[in-house]
Amino acid sequence: MIRYVAGLDKGKGLYFLFVKSESKTAGGLPARPVLTSYYKSHHFRARPFDPYNVYTSPTAAVLCADAFQSMYSQMLCGLLDRLDVLRVGAVFASGLLRAIRFLQLHWKQLAHDIATGTLSSKITDSAIRDAVAQVLKPDPALSEFIASECSPGDWAGIITRIWPNTKYLDVIVTGAMAQYIPTLEYYSGGLPMACTMYASSECYFGLNLRPMCKPSEVSYTIMPNMAYFEFLPLDSAAANADAPPQLADLAGVEVGKEYELVITTYAGLYRYRVGDILLVTGFHNAAPQFRFVRRKNVLLSIESDKTDEAELQRAVERASELLRPWGASVVEYTSQADTRVIPGHYVIYWELLVKGGEGGGWPGKEVFEACCLEMEEAMNAVYRQSRTADGSIGPLEIRVVRGGTFEELMDYAIARGASINQYKVPRCVTFPPIIELLDSRVVETHISPACPKWSPRPN
Ligand code: AMP
């Protein structure tokens, strides 16, 4: 970044960084996401001073597992240092938008703390209180400024209004995160967005060597020393489902082709299929560069959650059991990750068949709400953790559409050239005219009334 943006050593980075609670595998090994591992490590906690990497967030705030206390104190420190902030970021776009949402909800309390120089009693973590005490002094002028920017409820360009020296946003907006680009543009007044890295908990993959390029042009250069990388050509996998796959080596991939990433890591994963589909866009010396195309089989994703078709199917099946006593069943369904309001949430469209007759009838509100919660209970642990412990995913919503809607959906697809023989109901929809069609046929909407169960211990 130093090569692309001058003066980053003259200020600070406001990064919203979080740890997640850990779990244990059935075999007793600790399991945690890579960034939680890194932030808790000696490398991060005892990092030497580096003028290019000075953060406004105290380490104690990053390390606090309570999402509210962590976010509150990181936002407070970011506000106190507002004129020093040169870049604003989070790992993924969803994290940064959560921070903005947090500001919208809590600016009054934050402004109060700044005016009085006292930290809210909701912050009970003693390490955070000690760290914040070092920087929090009464500053009525700053408090008034924050109130004047936030109270009108106009959030356009809020990032540059509060942190006027911000040169760019440091967030990943490729892959599933691309859905957040327009919202980030709105809040930042069009600041550039730098996607610097492509990584996973299993392995670090690559860097973006042109970090200031447009999000749609981002390519990641694989770092050959991070693992042994191989590539499964997408077309060959489809053509010869029974034949052993022919993997390409790192230097053997072809520009313009799509591959599934396969890694053999120092930690012991052998020919592990990460699940990412990548397109080769060029080479940096002999190292190939890839555009992230999509995550294989992922239908829905709000932040780190990844829900595939089989999981969604299971969740719908579990929930529709609750309709049985009413003689009702789900005849068709599809879904959408709705991120227009932060935190985003899953929307599931249901078309029902209600037989009526003895014991039958249209199920009541409480039944549908129970169905929403049942679907959430059926989701994977990452989803439930994000919902329950982190609050980074909102409550699941069921939208019941009137009878015949899915037939209309099919008519629409056929009118646009789909084959009647091979038409399949899409289990996730993103195309705006289809979403409009579905929404215009909604007869009832229901929201999950509670959080699903989640525990850091495996079930
Ligand atoms: P996790 O398993 O939670 O560590 O997440 C790793 C996954 O996140 C990767 O395999 C990708 O699917 C996705 N991911 C990570 N970095 C990027 C990126 N820069 N652009 C798009 N998707 C990414």
Short mmCIF file of C-alpha atoms and ligand atoms in Angstrom, two decimals:
data_model
loop_
_atom_site.label_atom_id
_atom_site.label_comp_id
_atom_site.label_asym_id
_atom_site.label_seq_id
_atom_site.Cartn_x
_atom_site.Cartn_y
_atom_site.Cartn_z
CA MET A 1 0.00 0.00 0.00
CA ILE A 2 2.95 2.30 0.67
CA ARG A 3 3.72 2.22 -3.06
CA TYR A 4 0.24 3.37 -3.99
CA VAL A 5 -0.78 5.76 -1.19
CA ALA A 6 1.67 8.35 0.15
CA GLY A 7 1.99 9.29 3.80
CA LEU A 8 0.45 6.25 5.46
CA ASP A 9 3.10 6.55 8.16
CA LYS A 10 1.72 9.96 9.16
CA GLY A 11 -1.53 8.73 10.62
CA LYS A 12 -3.55 5.73 11.76
CA GLY A 13 -5.77 2.97 10.51
CA LEU A 14 -9.29 2.60 11.92
CA TYR A 15 -9.76 -1.14 11.55
CA PHE A 16 -12.69 -3.00 13.05
CA LEU A 17 -11.13 -6.32 14.01
CA PHE A 18 -12.78 -9.08 16.00
CA VAL A 19 -12.09 -12.44 17.54
CA LYS A 20 -14.60 -15.27 17.60
CA SER A 21 -14.95 -17.75 20.44
CA GLU A 22 -13.15 -21.03 19.97
CA SER A 23 -14.51 -24.53 19.81
CA LYS A 24 -12.98 -27.98 20.03
CA THR A 25 -13.07 -30.72 17.45
CA ALA A 26 -14.43 -34.12 18.44
CA GLY A 27 -10.79 -35.22 18.75
CA GLY A 28 -10.09 -32.43 21.26
CA LEU A 29 -8.14 -30.03 19.07
CA PRO A 30 -8.87 -26.34 19.38
CA ALA A 31 -10.60 -24.94 16.31
CA ARG A 32 -10.77 -21.28 15.46
CA PRO A 33 -10.75 -19.00 12.43
CA VAL A 34 -7.34 -17.86 11.24
CA LEU A 35 -7.72 -14.23 12.28
CA THR A 36 -8.75 -15.15 15.81
CA SER A 37 -5.61 -17.25 15.95
CA TYR A 38 -3.50 -14.39 14.66
CA TYR A 39 -4.90 -11.66 16.91
CA LYS A 40 -4.40 -13.86 19.97
CA SER A 41 -0.86 -14.72 18.98
CA HIS A 42 2.34 -13.19 20.30
CA HIS A 43 3.01 -11.88 16.75
CA PHE A 44 0.06 -9.54 16.99
CA ARG A 45 -0.12 -8.77 20.71
CA ALA A 46 3.59 -7.98 21.06
CA ARG A 47 4.11 -6.49 17.61
CA PRO A 48 6.89 -3.93 17.47
CA PHE A 49 5.99 -0.33 16.63
CA ASP A 50 5.56 0.17 12.89
CA PRO A 51 4.63 3.69 11.78
CA TYR A 52 2.77 2.26 8.78
CA ASN A 53 0.56 0.05 10.91
CA VAL A 54 -0.68 2.12 13.82
CA TYR A 55 -4.25 1.22 14.69
CA THR A 56 -6.76 3.34 16.57
CA SER A 57 -8.21 0.19 18.19
CA PRO A 58 -6.48 -0.85 21.41
CA THR A 59 -5.39 -4.51 21.34
CA ALA A 60 -7.60 -5.19 24.38
CA ALA A 61 -10.65 -4.08 22.37
CA VAL A 62 -9.77 -6.40 19.47
CA LEU A 63 -9.24 -9.33 21.83
CA CYS A 64 -12.54 -8.96 23.72
CA ALA A 65 -14.85 -11.80 22.67
CA ASP A 66 -17.97 -9.81 23.53
CA ALA A 67 -18.99 -8.32 20.17
CA PHE A 68 -20.76 -5.29 21.66
CA GLN A 69 -17.95 -4.25 23.99
CA SER A 70 -15.36 -4.81 21.30
CA MET A 71 -17.22 -2.78 18.68
CA TYR A 72 -18.17 0.00 21.11
CA SER A 73 -14.63 0.60 22.27
CA GLN A 74 -13.16 0.35 18.78
CA MET A 75 -15.67 2.90 17.50
CA LEU A 76 -15.08 5.19 20.47
CA CYS A 77 -11.31 5.17 19.94
CA GLY A 78 -11.80 5.73 16.21
CA LEU A 79 -13.92 8.79 16.96
CA LEU A 80 -11.38 10.15 19.45
CA ASP A 81 -8.62 9.87 16.83
CA ARG A 82 -10.78 10.95 13.94
CA LEU A 83 -8.40 13.46 12.36
CA ASP A 84 -5.48 10.99 12.43
CA VAL A 85 -7.38 8.30 10.56
CA LEU A 86 -6.02 7.76 7.04
CA ARG A 87 -7.77 4.51 6.22
CA VAL A 88 -10.87 2.77 7.45
CA GLY A 89 -11.30 -0.95 7.17
CA ALA A 90 -12.36 -4.38 8.30
CA VAL A 91 -11.54 -7.76 6.88
CA PHE A 92 -14.73 -8.08 4.87
CA ALA A 93 -17.12 -5.38 3.64
CA SER A 94 -19.85 -6.83 5.86
CA GLY A 95 -17.77 -6.04 8.96
CA LEU A 96 -17.32 -2.40 8.01
CA LEU A 97 -21.02 -1.99 7.31
CA ARG A 98 -21.80 -3.46 10.70
CA ALA A 99 -19.60 -0.80 12.24
CA ILE A 100 -21.50 1.96 10.42
CA ARG A 101 -24.78 0.44 11.57
CA PHE A 102 -23.40 0.40 15.10
CA LEU A 103 -22.61 4.11 14.85
CA GLN A 104 -26.16 4.80 13.66
CA LEU A 105 -27.56 2.97 16.68
CA HIS A 106 -25.15 4.10 19.38
CA TRP A 107 -23.84 7.56 18.46
CA LYS A 108 -25.75 9.21 21.32
CA GLN A 109 -24.07 7.09 23.97
CA LEU A 110 -20.69 7.48 22.25
CA ALA A 111 -21.12 11.27 22.09
CA HIS A 112 -22.11 11.27 25.76
CA ASP A 113 -18.99 9.35 26.76
CA ILE A 114 -16.82 11.77 24.77
CA ALA A 115 -18.51 14.84 26.27
CA THR A 116 -18.05 13.62 29.83
CA GLY A 117 -14.81 11.68 29.44
CA THR A 118 -16.40 8.61 31.05
CA LEU A 119 -16.78 5.16 29.56
CA SER A 120 -20.29 3.62 29.44
CA SER A 121 -20.96 1.16 32.26
CA LYS A 122 -21.92 -1.39 29.59
CA ILE A 123 -18.21 -1.86 29.01
CA THR A 124 -17.19 -4.19 31.81
CA ASP A 125 -14.03 -5.74 30.35
CA SER A 126 -11.29 -4.40 32.62
CA ALA A 127 -8.53 -4.54 29.99
CA ILE A 128 -10.66 -2.40 27.67
CA ARG A 129 -11.49 0.04 30.46
CA ASP A 130 -7.77 0.43 31.26
CA ALA A 131 -6.87 0.98 27.59
CA VAL A 132 -9.67 3.47 26.95
CA ALA A 133 -8.89 5.39 30.15
CA GLN A 134 -5.53 6.31 28.61
CA VAL A 135 -7.15 8.18 25.70
CA LEU A 136 -10.62 9.27 26.83
CA LYS A 137 -10.77 12.85 28.14
CA PRO A 138 -13.82 15.17 28.18
CA ASP A 139 -14.10 16.77 24.73
CA PRO A 140 -17.43 18.61 24.38
CA ALA A 141 -16.51 20.04 20.98
CA LEU A 142 -15.91 16.59 19.50
CA SER A 143 -19.10 15.31 21.12
CA GLU A 144 -21.12 18.14 19.56
CA PHE A 145 -19.51 17.52 16.21
CA ILE A 146 -20.52 13.84 16.30
CA ALA A 147 -24.06 14.73 17.32
CA SER A 148 -24.34 17.31 14.54
CA GLU A 149 -23.19 14.79 11.91
CA CYS A 150 -25.30 11.89 13.16
CA SER A 151 -28.54 13.42 14.47
CA PRO A 152 -30.01 14.56 11.12
CA GLY A 153 -30.06 10.88 10.12
CA ASP A 154 -28.35 11.65 6.81
CA TRP A 155 -25.75 8.93 6.42
CA ALA A 156 -24.52 9.68 2.91
CA GLY A 157 -20.74 10.12 3.01
CA ILE A 158 -20.66 9.64 6.79
CA ILE A 159 -17.22 8.00 6.68
CA THR A 160 -15.55 10.96 5.02
CA ARG A 161 -17.49 13.46 7.11
CA ILE A 162 -16.37 11.94 10.41
CA TRP A 163 -12.94 10.80 9.27
CA PRO A 164 -12.13 13.49 6.66
CA ASN A 165 -8.54 12.39 6.02
CA THR A 166 -9.49 8.86 4.94
CA LYS A 167 -7.74 8.01 1.68
CA TYR A 168 -9.27 4.62 1.04
CA LEU A 169 -11.31 1.79 2.51
CA ASP A 170 -9.35 -1.36 3.28
CA VAL A 171 -11.92 -4.14 2.85
CA ILE A 172 -12.48 -7.23 0.76
CA VAL A 173 -15.29 -6.57 -1.70
CA THR A 174 -14.70 -9.45 -4.10
CA GLY A 175 -16.70 -12.68 -4.20
CA ALA A 176 -19.78 -12.75 -1.98
CA MET A 177 -18.80 -9.31 -0.63
CA ALA A 178 -19.44 -7.59 -3.98
CA GLN A 179 -23.09 -7.22 -2.93
CA TYR A 180 -22.00 -4.54 -0.45
CA ILE A 181 -20.15 -2.24 -2.88
CA PRO A 182 -23.03 0.20 -3.58
CA THR A 183 -23.75 0.63 0.16
CA LEU A 184 -20.09 1.24 0.93
CA GLU A 185 -19.92 3.77 -1.89
CA TYR A 186 -22.89 5.56 -0.37
CA TYR A 187 -21.39 5.74 3.13
CA SER A 188 -17.92 6.70 1.92
CA GLY A 189 -18.82 9.15 -0.83
CA GLY A 190 -17.05 6.94 -3.37
CA LEU A 191 -13.67 6.36 -1.70
CA PRO A 192 -11.47 3.75 -3.40
CA MET A 193 -11.74 0.25 -1.93
CA ALA A 194 -8.56 -1.80 -1.64
CA CYS A 195 -8.88 -5.59 -1.59
CA THR A 196 -5.41 -6.57 -0.50
CA MET A 197 -5.55 -10.27 0.20
CA TYR A 198 -7.13 -13.58 -0.59
CA ALA A 199 -6.83 -16.10 2.23
CA SER A 200 -8.63 -18.75 4.24
CA SER A 201 -8.36 -20.40 7.62
CA GLU A 202 -6.72 -23.40 5.96
CA CYS A 203 -4.09 -21.49 4.01
CA TYR A 204 -2.96 -18.06 2.85
CA PHE A 205 -3.39 -17.82 -0.92
CA GLY A 206 -2.49 -14.52 -2.51
CA LEU A 207 -2.10 -10.79 -2.70
CA ASN A 208 -3.55 -8.11 -4.92
CA LEU A 209 -0.51 -6.42 -6.50
CA ARG A 210 -2.68 -3.55 -7.83
CA PRO A 211 -4.67 -2.78 -4.69
CA MET A 212 -6.13 0.50 -5.91
CA CYS A 213 -7.78 -0.99 -8.99
CA LYS A 214 -11.56 -1.15 -9.33
CA PRO A 215 -13.23 -4.00 -7.40
CA SER A 216 -14.36 -5.58 -10.67
CA GLU A 217 -10.75 -5.79 -11.88
CA VAL A 218 -9.17 -7.32 -8.79
CA SER A 219 -6.87 -10.30 -9.40
CA TYR A 220 -4.92 -12.09 -6.70
CA THR A 221 -1.40 -13.35 -7.32
CA ILE A 222 -0.90 -16.71 -5.67
CA MET A 223 2.15 -16.86 -3.41
CA PRO A 224 3.83 -20.13 -4.39
CA ASN A 225 5.54 -20.62 -1.02
CA MET A 226 2.31 -20.75 0.99
CA ALA A 227 1.34 -24.32 0.07
CA TYR A 228 1.47 -26.72 -2.84
CA PHE A 229 -1.17 -25.40 -5.20
CA GLU A 230 -2.99 -27.45 -7.82
CA PHE A 231 -5.94 -26.62 -10.01
CA LEU A 232 -8.86 -28.70 -11.15
CA PRO A 233 -10.09 -27.45 -14.55
CA LEU A 234 -13.82 -26.84 -14.28
CA ASP A 235 -14.70 -28.07 -17.75
CA SER A 236 -12.80 -31.37 -17.34
CA ALA A 237 -14.43 -32.03 -13.98
CA ALA A 238 -17.83 -31.66 -15.59
CA ALA A 239 -17.01 -33.64 -18.74
CA ASN A 240 -15.50 -36.74 -17.11
CA ALA A 241 -17.26 -37.17 -13.82
CA ASP A 242 -15.94 -40.77 -13.52
CA ALA A 243 -12.38 -40.31 -14.75
CA PRO A 244 -9.67 -39.32 -12.25
CA PRO A 245 -9.30 -35.54 -12.34
CA GLN A 246 -6.31 -34.13 -14.19
CA LEU A 247 -4.88 -31.41 -12.02
CA ALA A 248 -2.83 -28.52 -13.41
CA ASP A 249 0.23 -27.25 -11.55
CA LEU A 250 0.57 -23.63 -10.50
CA ALA A 251 2.63 -22.68 -13.57
CA GLY A 252 0.54 -24.85 -15.86
CA VAL A 253 -2.79 -23.03 -15.72
CA GLU A 254 -4.11 -21.28 -18.80
CA VAL A 255 -5.28 -17.68 -19.04
CA GLY A 256 -9.05 -17.41 -19.50
CA LYS A 257 -9.84 -20.78 -17.90
CA GLU A 258 -11.68 -21.45 -14.64
CA TYR A 259 -10.32 -23.83 -12.02
CA GLU A 260 -11.20 -25.14 -8.61
CA LEU A 261 -8.40 -24.52 -6.09
CA VAL A 262 -6.77 -27.63 -4.53
CA ILE A 263 -4.15 -27.26 -1.79
CA THR A 264 -1.65 -29.41 0.05
CA THR A 265 -0.57 -27.52 3.14
CA TYR A 266 2.30 -27.59 5.62
CA ALA A 267 -0.27 -28.25 8.34
CA GLY A 268 -1.21 -31.55 6.70
CA LEU A 269 -4.18 -31.07 4.39
CA TYR A 270 -3.62 -33.25 1.35
CA ARG A 271 -5.16 -32.28 -1.96
CA TYR A 272 -7.86 -30.42 -0.10
CA ARG A 273 -10.58 -28.78 -2.18
CA VAL A 274 -11.10 -25.32 -0.75
CA GLY A 275 -14.33 -24.84 -2.68
CA ASP A 276 -13.30 -21.66 -4.50
CA ILE A 277 -13.61 -21.23 -8.26
CA LEU A 278 -10.95 -18.98 -9.80
CA LEU A 279 -10.41 -17.52 -13.28
CA VAL A 280 -6.85 -17.07 -14.56
CA THR A 281 -6.37 -13.46 -15.68
CA GLY A 282 -2.60 -13.36 -16.28
CA PHE A 283 0.80 -13.95 -14.73
CA HIS A 284 3.15 -12.02 -12.47
CA ASN A 285 6.51 -13.48 -13.52
CA ALA A 286 5.64 -17.18 -13.43
CA ALA A 287 2.99 -16.91 -10.71
CA PRO A 288 -0.57 -16.97 -12.04
CA GLN A 289 -3.10 -14.32 -11.14
CA PHE A 290 -6.70 -15.19 -10.48
CA ARG A 291 -10.01 -13.45 -10.28
CA PHE A 292 -12.21 -14.87 -7.53
CA VAL A 293 -15.29 -16.14 -9.39
CA ARG A 294 -17.42 -17.76 -6.73
CA ARG A 295 -17.54 -20.20 -3.89
CA LYS A 296 -18.70 -23.58 -5.10
CA ASN A 297 -22.10 -24.64 -3.89
CA VAL A 298 -22.68 -21.62 -1.69
CA LEU A 299 -26.17 -20.26 -2.04
CA LEU A 300 -26.38 -17.76 0.77
CA SER A 301 -23.75 -15.73 2.55
CA ILE A 302 -24.05 -12.59 4.67
CA GLU A 303 -20.58 -12.52 6.20
CA SER A 304 -18.42 -15.55 7.08
CA ASP A 305 -21.42 -17.91 6.87
CA LYS A 306 -21.72 -20.15 3.83
CA THR A 307 -24.98 -22.02 3.34
CA ASP A 308 -25.19 -24.53 0.52
CA GLU A 309 -28.19 -25.99 -1.26
CA ALA A 310 -28.25 -29.19 0.80
CA GLU A 311 -28.27 -27.25 4.08
CA LEU A 312 -31.04 -24.98 2.89
CA GLN A 313 -33.04 -27.99 1.74
CA ARG A 314 -32.62 -29.67 5.14
CA ALA A 315 -33.65 -26.50 6.93
CA VAL A 316 -36.81 -26.16 4.82
CA GLU A 317 -37.65 -29.81 5.43
CA ARG A 318 -37.23 -29.48 9.18
CA ALA A 319 -39.35 -26.35 9.33
CA SER A 320 -42.08 -27.68 7.08
CA GLU A 321 -42.60 -30.55 9.53
CA LEU A 322 -44.16 -27.93 11.79
CA LEU A 323 -46.82 -27.24 9.16
CA ARG A 324 -48.00 -30.84 9.03
CA PRO A 325 -50.62 -30.61 11.78
CA TRP A 326 -52.32 -27.95 9.65
CA GLY A 327 -52.37 -30.16 6.58
CA ALA A 328 -49.99 -27.69 4.97
CA SER A 329 -46.70 -28.26 3.16
CA VAL A 330 -44.07 -26.27 1.30
CA VAL A 331 -44.43 -27.00 -2.41
CA GLU A 332 -41.69 -24.69 -3.65
CA TYR A 333 -39.11 -22.43 -2.14
CA THR A 334 -36.26 -20.16 -3.01
CA SER A 335 -34.09 -17.75 -1.07
CA GLN A 336 -32.26 -14.46 -1.10
CA ALA A 337 -29.52 -12.89 1.03
CA ASP A 338 -31.10 -9.52 1.80
CA THR A 339 -28.38 -7.02 2.63
CA ARG A 340 -30.30 -3.81 2.10
CA VAL A 341 -30.54 -3.41 5.86
CA ILE A 342 -27.50 -4.14 8.03
CA PRO A 343 -27.11 -6.72 9.44
CA GLY A 344 -28.26 -8.64 6.39
CA HIS A 345 -30.51 -11.64 6.77
CA TYR A 346 -31.76 -14.71 4.91
CA VAL A 347 -35.14 -14.43 3.21
CA ILE A 348 -36.86 -17.68 2.27
CA TYR A 349 -39.81 -17.54 -0.13
CA TRP A 350 -42.36 -20.29 0.44
CA GLU A 351 -45.27 -21.37 -1.69
CA LEU A 352 -47.64 -23.51 0.36
CA LEU A 353 -50.17 -26.16 -0.32
CA VAL A 354 -52.86 -26.10 2.36
CA LYS A 355 -55.15 -29.09 2.08
CA GLY A 356 -57.66 -27.96 4.64
CA GLY A 357 -60.11 -30.61 5.76
CA GLU A 358 -59.97 -32.15 9.19
CA GLY A 359 -57.36 -30.50 11.37
CA GLY A 360 -56.37 -28.37 8.38
CA GLY A 361 -56.42 -24.65 7.77
CA TRP A 362 -54.05 -21.80 7.24
CA PRO A 363 -51.33 -21.89 9.93
CA GLY A 364 -51.18 -18.94 12.30
CA LYS A 365 -48.42 -16.37 12.82
CA GLU A 366 -46.85 -18.28 15.71
CA VAL A 367 -46.51 -21.39 13.52
CA PHE A 368 -44.64 -19.50 10.81
CA GLU A 369 -42.45 -17.83 13.40
CA ALA A 370 -41.63 -21.24 14.83
CA CYS A 371 -40.75 -22.31 11.26
CA CYS A 372 -38.34 -19.36 10.94
CA LEU A 373 -36.59 -20.34 14.15
CA GLU A 374 -36.56 -24.02 13.20
CA MET A 375 -34.79 -23.16 9.95
CA GLU A 376 -32.21 -21.19 11.90
CA GLU A 377 -31.69 -24.09 14.30
CA ALA A 378 -31.03 -26.29 11.26
CA MET A 379 -28.26 -24.01 9.89
CA ASN A 380 -24.56 -24.69 10.43
CA ALA A 381 -22.62 -23.51 13.49
CA VAL A 382 -21.03 -20.50 11.74
CA TYR A 383 -24.48 -19.17 10.86
CA ARG A 384 -25.79 -19.74 14.39
CA GLN A 385 -22.73 -18.14 15.95
CA SER A 386 -23.05 -15.07 13.73
CA ARG A 387 -26.73 -14.79 14.65
CA THR A 388 -26.46 -15.49 18.36
CA ALA A 389 -23.03 -14.47 19.61
CA ASP A 390 -22.02 -11.80 17.10
CA GLY A 391 -25.33 -10.33 15.92
CA SER A 392 -23.81 -10.01 12.46
CA ILE A 393 -26.74 -11.74 10.76
CA GLY A 394 -30.31 -10.58 11.31
CA PRO A 395 -33.32 -12.87 12.01
CA LEU A 396 -34.40 -15.16 9.20
CA GLU A 397 -37.55 -14.15 7.35
CA ILE A 398 -40.13 -16.32 5.62
CA ARG A 399 -42.14 -14.63 2.86
CA VAL A 400 -45.16 -16.67 1.90
CA VAL A 401 -46.09 -16.11 -1.74
CA ARG A 402 -49.50 -16.79 -3.22
CA GLY A 403 -50.26 -20.03 -5.07
CA GLY A 404 -48.92 -20.18 -8.63
CA THR A 405 -46.02 -17.80 -8.06
CA PHE A 406 -43.36 -20.39 -8.84
CA GLU A 407 -45.14 -21.25 -12.06
CA GLU A 408 -44.95 -17.59 -12.99
CA LEU A 409 -41.26 -17.72 -12.18
CA MET A 410 -40.87 -20.61 -14.57
CA ASP A 411 -42.86 -18.77 -17.27
CA TYR A 412 -40.56 -15.83 -16.85
CA ALA A 413 -37.43 -18.01 -17.22
CA ILE A 414 -38.84 -19.76 -20.28
CA ALA A 415 -39.75 -16.44 -21.86
CA ARG A 416 -36.11 -15.50 -21.42
CA GLY A 417 -34.91 -18.64 -23.17
CA ALA A 418 -34.76 -21.42 -20.54
CA SER A 419 -35.64 -24.94 -21.68
CA ILE A 420 -38.91 -26.29 -20.32
CA ASN A 421 -37.34 -29.76 -20.06
CA GLN A 422 -34.41 -28.66 -18.05
CA TYR A 423 -35.86 -25.84 -16.00
CA LYS A 424 -35.01 -26.07 -12.31
CA VAL A 425 -36.35 -23.77 -9.63
CA PRO A 426 -33.45 -21.57 -8.59
CA ARG A 427 -32.85 -22.13 -4.87
CA CYS A 428 -31.41 -18.65 -4.55
CA VAL A 429 -32.36 -15.55 -6.50
CA THR A 430 -30.32 -12.43 -7.14
CA PHE A 431 -31.72 -11.09 -10.43
CA PRO A 432 -33.73 -7.94 -9.48
CA PRO A 433 -36.75 -8.55 -11.81
CA ILE A 434 -37.21 -12.03 -10.29
CA ILE A 435 -36.99 -10.64 -6.77
CA GLU A 436 -39.54 -7.99 -7.72
CA LEU A 437 -41.85 -10.63 -9.12
CA LEU A 438 -41.60 -12.70 -5.93
CA ASP A 439 -42.03 -9.71 -3.65
CA SER A 440 -45.11 -8.56 -5.53
CA ARG A 441 -46.77 -11.94 -4.79
CA VAL A 442 -46.04 -12.01 -1.04
CA VAL A 443 -49.11 -12.57 1.13
CA GLU A 444 -47.44 -12.85 4.55
CA THR A 445 -44.04 -12.20 6.05
CA HIS A 446 -42.73 -13.65 9.28
CA ILE A 447 -39.53 -13.05 11.21
CA SER A 448 -37.70 -15.40 13.52
CA PRO A 449 -38.71 -14.43 17.08
CA ALA A 450 -35.48 -15.56 18.81
CA CYS A 451 -31.87 -16.52 18.24
CA PRO A 452 -31.00 -20.14 17.45
CA LYS A 453 -28.98 -22.14 19.94
CA TRP A 454 -25.25 -21.95 19.64
CA SER A 455 -22.49 -22.99 21.96
CA PRO A 456 -18.72 -22.80 21.56
CA ARG A 457 -18.63 -26.48 22.54
CA PRO A 458 -19.46 -28.89 19.73
CA ASN A 459 -22.80 -30.63 20.02
P1 AMP B 1 -12.78 -18.94 5.99
O1 AMP B 1 -13.01 -20.36 5.61
O2 AMP B 1 -13.84 -18.35 6.85
O3 AMP B 1 -11.41 -18.73 6.48
O4 AMP B 1 -12.94 -18.13 4.61
C1 AMP B 1 -12.14 -18.40 3.52
C2 AMP B 1 -12.94 -18.19 2.28
O5 AMP B 1 -13.39 -16.82 2.19
C3 AMP B 1 -12.16 -18.40 1.01
O6 AMP B 1 -12.01 -19.76 0.68
C4 AMP B 1 -13.01 -17.62 0.03
O7 AMP B 1 -14.15 -18.35 -0.35
C5 AMP B 1 -13.44 -16.41 0.85
N1 AMP B 1 -12.48 -15.30 0.63
C6 AMP B 1 -11.36 -15.03 1.31
N2 AMP B 1 -10.70 -13.96 0.80
C7 AMP B 1 -11.44 -13.56 -0.27
C8 AMP B 1 -11.30 -12.54 -1.24
N3 AMP B 1 -10.28 -11.68 -1.22
N4 AMP B 1 -12.27 -12.42 -2.18
C9 AMP B 1 -13.31 -13.28 -2.22
N5 AMP B 1 -13.51 -14.26 -1.34
C10 AMP B 1 -12.58 -14.41 -0.38
#
